[in-house]
Amino acid sequence: MSSLTQEAPTAERGVTSPPRRRPGRRRTRTVLRYVLLVALALVFVSPLVFMLVTSFKSRVEAAGVPPTWMPAHPTMQAYESILGAGGTPVLRWFTNSMVAAAANSALVVVTAAMAAYPLARMRFRGRGVVFGLIVATLFVPPVILIIPNYLIVGDLKWLDTLAAVVVPTAASAFGVFFLRQFFLSLPAELEEAARLDGANLFQIFTRVVLPLSKPALVTLAVLAFLTNWNDFLWPVYVLFSPESQTLPAGLSTLQSANNVRYDLLMAGAVIASLPVLVLYCFAQRFIIEGVSRSGLKG
């Protein structure tokens, strides 16, 4: 009798067991999720694969209709032409782009960090107004600033030099906003402890805040590098001689209104994509951590 009482149904005691998920349904959802991810990956990767494949086609096959995925007779003719032609110094353009993008990203990180830290930690009158004005400049289209920047660069005698594509965009409103959000996420107790140990404001900034902000700094440096590396319109206006061109502006000279060498364009695009892919592979971990901790999405 006691055993019957102990084995009473749990429903009569008011305890309901949670519904169990069927293994088959869970497996189906997992398969569908992976199928969707693979489909999205193919959508994003297929243009890059087609670009790489086309760079190994001949001039006639690259312009053929309909286009083919695999070259009938793979050749390095496009790379030999684009790297060996005297009128298209691609290696010089590549070097100019690397120098300009690296210098610009360094300046952006320095100026943005020095402006973002006071807006995040220091208390002064008008701080909110200053930050609001900086954020408001994000809504100004960059094309509006071409003429004023051109006049300033011309007065400074920087036309047809790399300084014209490095300095004008060194002050980044997005960089200030991005780093300020990251600095706000850091625990203020660390700065208070450093202050009690006798550190001044500059020492706290350089020895405490910046080392803890490495993910955000690397993320901003990568974003600034990519922005300058891919910039096309501004270098066209301020760089004139073939030796001073950057890679995007220089590659545009490979096509004309009546003659487009798709094989050369794809070979140049492959060369231009390599530094970006390598940089992202090395900085991927910092980018994910920096974006997640700064609270930015999308």
mmCIF file of C-alpha atoms in Angstrom:
data_model
loop_
_atom_site.group_PDB
_atom_site.id
_atom_site.type_symbol
_atom_site.label_atom_id
_atom_site.label_comp_id
_atom_site.label_asym_id
_atom_site.label_seq_id
_atom_site.Cartn_x
_atom_site.Cartn_y
_atom_site.Cartn_z
ATOM 1 C CA MET A 1 0.000 0.000 0.000
ATOM 2 C CA SER A 2 2.850 2.333 0.840
ATOM 3 C CA SER A 3 4.535 1.561 -2.465
ATOM 4 C CA LEU A 4 1.350 2.490 -4.336
ATOM 5 C CA THR A 5 1.255 5.795 -2.503
ATOM 6 C CA GLN A 6 4.878 6.560 -3.339
ATOM 7 C CA GLU A 7 4.316 5.800 -7.018
ATOM 8 C CA ALA A 8 1.403 8.210 -7.372
ATOM 9 C CA PRO A 9 1.412 10.177 -10.636
ATOM 10 C CA THR A 10 3.218 13.486 -10.522
ATOM 11 C CA ALA A 11 0.230 15.198 -12.117
ATOM 12 C CA GLU A 12 -1.837 14.567 -8.967
ATOM 13 C CA ARG A 13 0.865 16.266 -6.868
ATOM 14 C CA GLY A 14 0.692 19.441 -8.979
ATOM 15 C CA VAL A 15 4.119 18.898 -10.585
ATOM 16 C CA THR A 16 4.288 18.868 -14.373
ATOM 17 C CA SER A 17 7.375 17.740 -16.235
ATOM 18 C CA PRO A 18 8.641 20.071 -19.007
ATOM 19 C CA PRO A 19 7.858 18.977 -22.559
ATOM 20 C CA ARG A 20 10.676 17.101 -24.184
ATOM 21 C CA ARG A 21 11.906 18.194 -27.588
ATOM 22 C CA ARG A 22 12.059 15.554 -30.213
ATOM 23 C CA PRO A 23 15.597 14.786 -31.388
ATOM 24 C CA GLY A 24 14.440 14.640 -34.988
ATOM 25 C CA ARG A 25 13.012 18.148 -34.920
ATOM 26 C CA ARG A 26 16.154 19.545 -33.308
ATOM 27 C CA ARG A 27 18.316 17.827 -35.913
ATOM 28 C CA THR A 28 16.176 19.256 -38.711
ATOM 29 C CA ARG A 29 16.545 22.782 -37.373
ATOM 30 C CA THR A 30 20.314 22.380 -37.133
ATOM 31 C CA VAL A 31 20.520 21.133 -40.715
ATOM 32 C CA LEU A 32 18.373 24.005 -41.987
ATOM 33 C CA ARG A 33 20.492 26.509 -40.076
ATOM 34 C CA TYR A 34 23.696 25.201 -41.612
ATOM 35 C CA VAL A 35 22.148 25.127 -45.077
ATOM 36 C CA LEU A 36 21.168 28.769 -44.693
ATOM 37 C CA LEU A 37 24.643 29.733 -43.478
ATOM 38 C CA VAL A 38 26.298 27.900 -46.376
ATOM 39 C CA ALA A 39 23.952 29.617 -48.858
ATOM 40 C CA LEU A 40 24.776 33.041 -47.412
ATOM 41 C CA ALA A 41 28.489 32.236 -47.498
ATOM 42 C CA LEU A 42 28.234 31.289 -51.170
ATOM 43 C CA VAL A 43 26.415 34.534 -51.951
ATOM 44 C CA PHE A 44 29.186 36.613 -50.377
ATOM 45 C CA VAL A 45 32.143 34.501 -51.530
ATOM 46 C CA SER A 46 31.084 33.864 -55.137
ATOM 47 C CA PRO A 47 31.983 37.386 -56.396
ATOM 48 C CA LEU A 48 35.453 37.043 -54.882
ATOM 49 C CA VAL A 49 35.914 33.626 -56.471
ATOM 50 C CA PHE A 50 34.733 34.938 -59.846
ATOM 51 C CA MET A 51 37.143 37.870 -59.556
ATOM 52 C CA LEU A 52 40.045 35.522 -58.828
ATOM 53 C CA VAL A 53 39.106 33.132 -61.638
ATOM 54 C CA THR A 54 38.671 35.935 -64.185
ATOM 55 C CA SER A 55 42.144 37.276 -63.421
ATOM 56 C CA PHE A 56 43.577 34.026 -64.829
ATOM 57 C CA LYS A 57 41.601 34.233 -68.092
ATOM 58 C CA SER A 58 42.793 35.563 -71.407
ATOM 59 C CA ARG A 59 41.635 38.942 -72.658
ATOM 60 C CA VAL A 60 39.091 37.427 -75.051
ATOM 61 C CA GLU A 61 37.732 34.886 -72.600
ATOM 62 C CA ALA A 62 37.366 37.468 -69.816
ATOM 63 C CA ALA A 63 35.112 39.573 -72.053
ATOM 64 C CA GLY A 64 33.156 36.598 -73.407
ATOM 65 C CA VAL A 65 29.366 36.319 -73.167
ATOM 66 C CA PRO A 66 28.044 34.376 -71.358
ATOM 67 C CA PRO A 67 30.806 34.440 -68.735
ATOM 68 C CA THR A 68 32.382 31.184 -67.641
ATOM 69 C CA TRP A 69 33.393 30.194 -64.141
ATOM 70 C CA MET A 70 36.540 28.238 -65.024
ATOM 71 C CA PRO A 71 39.104 29.497 -67.548
ATOM 72 C CA ALA A 72 39.600 27.205 -70.535
ATOM 73 C CA HIS A 73 43.328 27.973 -70.653
ATOM 74 C CA PRO A 74 44.567 29.526 -67.378
ATOM 75 C CA THR A 75 47.223 32.159 -67.938
ATOM 76 C CA MET A 76 49.211 34.715 -65.911
ATOM 77 C CA GLN A 77 49.104 37.189 -68.793
ATOM 78 C CA ALA A 78 46.996 39.713 -66.879
ATOM 79 C CA TYR A 79 49.400 39.816 -63.922
ATOM 80 C CA GLU A 80 52.426 40.027 -66.220
ATOM 81 C CA SER A 81 50.829 42.914 -68.122
ATOM 82 C CA ILE A 82 49.683 44.852 -65.098
ATOM 83 C CA LEU A 83 52.942 44.451 -63.162
ATOM 84 C CA GLY A 84 55.324 44.865 -66.084
ATOM 85 C CA ALA A 85 53.764 47.791 -67.956
ATOM 86 C CA GLY A 86 55.679 51.047 -67.654
ATOM 87 C CA GLY A 87 52.577 53.246 -67.869
ATOM 88 C CA THR A 88 50.827 51.452 -65.006
ATOM 89 C CA PRO A 89 53.208 51.292 -62.013
ATOM 90 C CA VAL A 90 50.916 49.083 -59.935
ATOM 91 C CA LEU A 91 53.595 48.269 -57.369
ATOM 92 C CA ARG A 92 54.171 52.003 -56.839
ATOM 93 C CA TRP A 93 50.416 52.551 -56.462
ATOM 94 C CA PHE A 94 50.292 49.661 -54.011
ATOM 95 C CA THR A 95 53.107 51.162 -51.945
ATOM 96 C CA ASN A 96 51.471 54.599 -51.970
ATOM 97 C CA SER A 97 48.193 53.123 -50.769
ATOM 98 C CA MET A 98 49.898 51.163 -48.007
ATOM 99 C CA VAL A 99 51.809 54.212 -46.748
ATOM 100 C CA ALA A 100 48.783 56.507 -46.942
ATOM 101 C CA ALA A 101 46.372 54.063 -45.299
ATOM 102 C CA ALA A 102 48.800 53.148 -42.495
ATOM 103 C CA ALA A 103 49.652 56.783 -41.724
ATOM 104 C CA ASN A 104 46.013 57.840 -41.835
ATOM 105 C CA SER A 105 44.881 55.025 -39.535
ATOM 106 C CA ALA A 106 47.605 55.922 -37.017
ATOM 107 C CA LEU A 107 46.552 59.581 -37.013
ATOM 108 C CA VAL A 108 42.886 58.660 -36.665
ATOM 109 C CA VAL A 109 43.580 56.454 -33.640
ATOM 110 C CA VAL A 110 45.736 59.096 -31.934
ATOM 111 C CA THR A 111 43.370 62.028 -32.474
ATOM 112 C CA ALA A 112 40.219 60.035 -31.698
ATOM 113 C CA ALA A 113 41.648 58.567 -28.479
ATOM 114 C CA MET A 114 42.844 61.946 -27.210
ATOM 115 C CA ALA A 115 39.445 63.497 -27.925
ATOM 116 C CA ALA A 116 37.309 60.604 -26.700
ATOM 117 C CA TYR A 117 38.897 60.177 -23.278
ATOM 118 C CA PRO A 118 38.029 63.675 -21.957
ATOM 119 C CA LEU A 119 34.493 63.296 -23.296
ATOM 120 C CA ALA A 120 34.150 59.976 -21.464
ATOM 121 C CA ARG A 121 35.842 60.679 -18.102
ATOM 122 C CA MET A 122 36.506 64.367 -17.553
ATOM 123 C CA ARG A 123 33.813 66.710 -16.221
ATOM 124 C CA PHE A 124 33.722 70.167 -17.789
ATOM 125 C CA ARG A 125 31.093 72.661 -18.842
ATOM 126 C CA GLY A 126 29.721 72.101 -22.327
ATOM 127 C CA ARG A 127 30.897 68.517 -22.602
ATOM 128 C CA GLY A 128 27.533 67.322 -23.894
ATOM 129 C CA VAL A 129 27.356 70.151 -26.429
ATOM 130 C CA VAL A 130 30.829 69.357 -27.748
ATOM 131 C CA PHE A 131 30.025 65.662 -28.076
ATOM 132 C CA GLY A 132 26.712 66.461 -29.768
ATOM 133 C CA LEU A 133 28.431 68.682 -32.331
ATOM 134 C CA ILE A 134 30.987 65.966 -33.075
ATOM 135 C CA VAL A 135 28.260 63.368 -33.575
ATOM 136 C CA ALA A 136 26.264 65.815 -35.726
ATOM 137 C CA THR A 137 29.117 65.960 -38.231
ATOM 138 C CA LEU A 138 28.461 62.292 -39.003
ATOM 139 C CA PHE A 139 25.318 63.395 -40.840
ATOM 140 C CA VAL A 140 27.261 65.711 -43.170
ATOM 141 C CA PRO A 141 27.895 64.031 -46.557
ATOM 142 C CA PRO A 142 31.657 63.803 -47.169
ATOM 143 C CA VAL A 143 31.271 65.027 -50.753
ATOM 144 C CA ILE A 144 30.316 68.475 -49.426
ATOM 145 C CA LEU A 145 33.793 68.850 -47.929
ATOM 146 C CA ILE A 146 35.683 68.200 -51.171
ATOM 147 C CA ILE A 147 35.946 71.841 -52.263
ATOM 148 C CA PRO A 148 36.918 73.288 -48.836
ATOM 149 C CA ASN A 149 39.467 70.519 -48.283
ATOM 150 C CA TYR A 150 40.857 71.022 -51.782
ATOM 151 C CA LEU A 151 41.374 74.748 -51.156
ATOM 152 C CA ILE A 152 43.073 74.054 -47.814
ATOM 153 C CA VAL A 153 45.340 71.379 -49.306
ATOM 154 C CA GLY A 154 46.216 73.714 -52.171
ATOM 155 C CA ASP A 155 47.172 76.540 -49.793
ATOM 156 C CA LEU A 156 49.393 74.117 -47.864
ATOM 157 C CA LYS A 157 51.153 73.057 -51.114
ATOM 158 C CA TRP A 158 50.156 69.436 -50.565
ATOM 159 C CA LEU A 159 48.577 68.769 -53.965
ATOM 160 C CA ASP A 160 49.983 65.705 -55.740
ATOM 161 C CA THR A 161 51.535 64.448 -52.497
ATOM 162 C CA LEU A 162 50.505 61.666 -50.119
ATOM 163 C CA ALA A 163 49.920 64.228 -47.366
ATOM 164 C CA ALA A 164 46.793 65.288 -49.260
ATOM 165 C CA VAL A 165 45.211 61.853 -48.732
ATOM 166 C CA VAL A 166 46.508 61.335 -45.184
ATOM 167 C CA VAL A 167 45.896 64.503 -43.169
ATOM 168 C CA PRO A 168 42.417 65.817 -44.179
ATOM 169 C CA THR A 169 40.603 62.756 -42.790
ATOM 170 C CA ALA A 170 42.768 62.368 -39.674
ATOM 171 C CA ALA A 171 40.030 63.811 -37.430
ATOM 172 C CA SER A 172 37.318 61.135 -37.352
ATOM 173 C CA ALA A 173 33.988 61.892 -35.687
ATOM 174 C CA PHE A 174 33.098 58.216 -35.828
ATOM 175 C CA GLY A 175 36.384 57.363 -34.131
ATOM 176 C CA VAL A 176 35.645 59.762 -31.272
ATOM 177 C CA PHE A 177 32.162 58.310 -30.824
ATOM 178 C CA PHE A 178 33.395 54.727 -31.052
ATOM 179 C CA LEU A 179 36.225 55.105 -28.539
ATOM 180 C CA ARG A 180 34.106 57.162 -26.138
ATOM 181 C CA GLN A 181 31.584 54.341 -25.960
ATOM 182 C CA PHE A 182 34.391 51.882 -25.250
ATOM 183 C CA PHE A 183 36.015 54.082 -22.600
ATOM 184 C CA LEU A 184 32.680 54.331 -20.791
ATOM 185 C CA SER A 185 32.583 50.524 -20.512
ATOM 186 C CA LEU A 186 35.913 50.403 -18.640
ATOM 187 C CA PRO A 187 35.705 50.199 -14.831
ATOM 188 C CA ALA A 188 36.452 53.578 -13.273
ATOM 189 C CA GLU A 189 37.923 51.859 -10.195
ATOM 190 C CA LEU A 190 41.127 51.091 -12.103
ATOM 191 C CA GLU A 191 41.674 54.761 -12.834
ATOM 192 C CA GLU A 192 40.916 55.692 -9.224
ATOM 193 C CA ALA A 193 43.473 53.154 -8.014
ATOM 194 C CA ALA A 194 46.103 54.577 -10.357
ATOM 195 C CA ARG A 195 45.287 58.082 -9.147
ATOM 196 C CA LEU A 196 45.752 57.006 -5.529
ATOM 197 C CA ASP A 197 49.150 55.582 -6.472
ATOM 198 C CA GLY A 198 50.224 59.044 -7.619
ATOM 199 C CA ALA A 199 49.649 58.787 -11.386
ATOM 200 C CA ASN A 200 48.631 61.958 -13.168
ATOM 201 C CA LEU A 201 45.938 62.171 -15.848
ATOM 202 C CA PHE A 202 48.304 61.603 -18.758
ATOM 203 C CA GLN A 203 49.858 58.555 -17.093
ATOM 204 C CA ILE A 204 46.412 57.100 -16.387
ATOM 205 C CA PHE A 205 45.472 57.605 -20.019
ATOM 206 C CA THR A 206 48.627 56.066 -21.487
ATOM 207 C CA ARG A 207 49.379 53.330 -18.940
ATOM 208 C CA VAL A 208 45.911 52.219 -17.829
ATOM 209 C CA VAL A 209 43.235 53.195 -20.335
ATOM 210 C CA LEU A 210 45.039 52.609 -23.634
ATOM 211 C CA PRO A 211 46.384 49.111 -22.786
ATOM 212 C CA LEU A 212 42.873 48.051 -21.756
ATOM 213 C CA SER A 213 41.447 49.548 -24.958
ATOM 214 C CA LYS A 214 43.553 47.505 -27.397
ATOM 215 C CA PRO A 215 40.506 45.787 -29.028
ATOM 216 C CA ALA A 216 38.805 49.123 -29.715
ATOM 217 C CA LEU A 217 42.008 50.760 -30.934
ATOM 218 C CA VAL A 218 42.755 47.895 -33.308
ATOM 219 C CA THR A 219 39.174 47.933 -34.581
ATOM 220 C CA LEU A 220 39.281 51.659 -35.269
ATOM 221 C CA ALA A 221 42.689 51.328 -36.943
ATOM 222 C CA VAL A 222 41.368 48.608 -39.249
ATOM 223 C CA LEU A 223 38.253 50.609 -40.149
ATOM 224 C CA ALA A 224 40.319 53.722 -40.854
ATOM 225 C CA PHE A 225 42.780 51.684 -42.923
ATOM 226 C CA LEU A 226 39.985 50.213 -45.038
ATOM 227 C CA THR A 227 38.330 53.599 -45.530
ATOM 228 C CA ASN A 228 41.527 55.202 -46.769
ATOM 229 C CA TRP A 229 42.548 52.143 -48.783
ATOM 230 C CA ASN A 230 39.236 52.061 -50.676
ATOM 231 C CA ASP A 231 38.946 55.831 -51.160
ATOM 232 C CA PHE A 232 38.670 56.693 -54.834
ATOM 233 C CA LEU A 233 37.082 60.122 -55.305
ATOM 234 C CA TRP A 234 39.396 62.265 -53.166
ATOM 235 C CA PRO A 235 42.699 60.872 -54.579
ATOM 236 C CA VAL A 236 41.438 61.511 -58.095
ATOM 237 C CA TYR A 237 41.048 65.215 -57.246
ATOM 238 C CA VAL A 238 44.355 65.792 -55.448
ATOM 239 C CA LEU A 239 46.797 63.326 -57.074
ATOM 240 C CA PHE A 240 47.799 64.036 -60.665
ATOM 241 C CA SER A 241 51.045 62.308 -61.679
ATOM 242 C CA PRO A 242 51.053 58.533 -62.258
ATOM 243 C CA GLU A 243 53.797 58.017 -59.661
ATOM 244 C CA SER A 244 51.763 59.573 -56.834
ATOM 245 C CA GLN A 245 48.476 57.753 -57.483
ATOM 246 C CA THR A 246 46.962 55.361 -54.983
ATOM 247 C CA LEU A 247 45.788 51.924 -56.056
ATOM 248 C CA PRO A 248 42.010 52.565 -56.511
ATOM 249 C CA ALA A 249 42.622 55.759 -58.488
ATOM 250 C CA GLY A 250 45.385 54.176 -60.540
ATOM 251 C CA LEU A 251 43.368 51.090 -61.441
ATOM 252 C CA SER A 252 40.661 53.323 -62.912
ATOM 253 C CA THR A 253 43.099 54.289 -65.683
ATOM 254 C CA LEU A 254 43.050 50.703 -66.953
ATOM 255 C CA GLN A 255 39.642 51.233 -68.532
ATOM 256 C CA SER A 256 38.276 53.747 -70.999
ATOM 257 C CA ALA A 257 34.940 54.461 -72.651
ATOM 258 C CA ASN A 258 35.537 52.075 -75.559
ATOM 259 C CA ASN A 259 38.054 49.590 -74.194
ATOM 260 C CA VAL A 260 37.730 47.681 -70.930
ATOM 261 C CA ARG A 261 40.299 45.047 -70.016
ATOM 262 C CA TYR A 262 38.363 42.879 -67.588
ATOM 263 C CA ASP A 263 41.293 40.565 -67.039
ATOM 264 C CA LEU A 264 43.522 43.479 -65.996
ATOM 265 C CA LEU A 265 40.804 44.949 -63.779
ATOM 266 C CA MET A 266 40.261 41.644 -62.001
ATOM 267 C CA ALA A 267 44.008 41.134 -61.543
ATOM 268 C CA GLY A 268 44.282 44.622 -60.055
ATOM 269 C CA ALA A 269 41.298 43.943 -57.802
ATOM 270 C CA VAL A 270 42.946 40.755 -56.535
ATOM 271 C CA ILE A 271 46.127 42.670 -55.700
ATOM 272 C CA ALA A 272 44.080 45.350 -53.938
ATOM 273 C CA SER A 273 42.130 42.756 -51.926
ATOM 274 C CA LEU A 274 45.097 40.851 -50.511
ATOM 275 C CA PRO A 275 46.135 43.373 -47.805
ATOM 276 C CA VAL A 276 42.529 43.771 -46.682
ATOM 277 C CA LEU A 277 41.995 40.025 -46.298
ATOM 278 C CA VAL A 278 45.300 39.531 -44.480
ATOM 279 C CA LEU A 279 44.610 42.455 -42.152
ATOM 280 C CA TYR A 280 41.145 41.209 -41.286
ATOM 281 C CA CYS A 281 42.385 37.674 -40.613
ATOM 282 C CA PHE A 282 44.912 38.957 -38.078
ATOM 283 C CA ALA A 283 42.589 41.536 -36.481
ATOM 284 C CA GLN A 284 39.342 39.547 -36.471
ATOM 285 C CA ARG A 285 39.519 38.706 -32.761
ATOM 286 C CA PHE A 286 40.091 42.330 -31.760
ATOM 287 C CA ILE A 287 37.339 43.579 -34.065
ATOM 288 C CA ILE A 288 34.719 41.270 -32.588
ATOM 289 C CA GLU A 289 35.689 42.135 -29.012
ATOM 290 C CA GLY A 290 35.911 45.855 -29.710
ATOM 291 C CA VAL A 291 32.521 46.085 -31.400
ATOM 292 C CA SER A 292 30.801 43.935 -28.763
ATOM 293 C CA ARG A 293 32.163 45.946 -25.849
ATOM 294 C CA SER A 294 31.478 49.341 -27.426
ATOM 295 C CA GLY A 295 27.786 48.570 -27.800
ATOM 296 C CA LEU A 296 27.666 49.142 -31.589
ATOM 297 C CA LYS A 297 25.567 46.931 -33.802
ATOM 298 C CA GLY A 298 25.100 46.538 -37.520
#
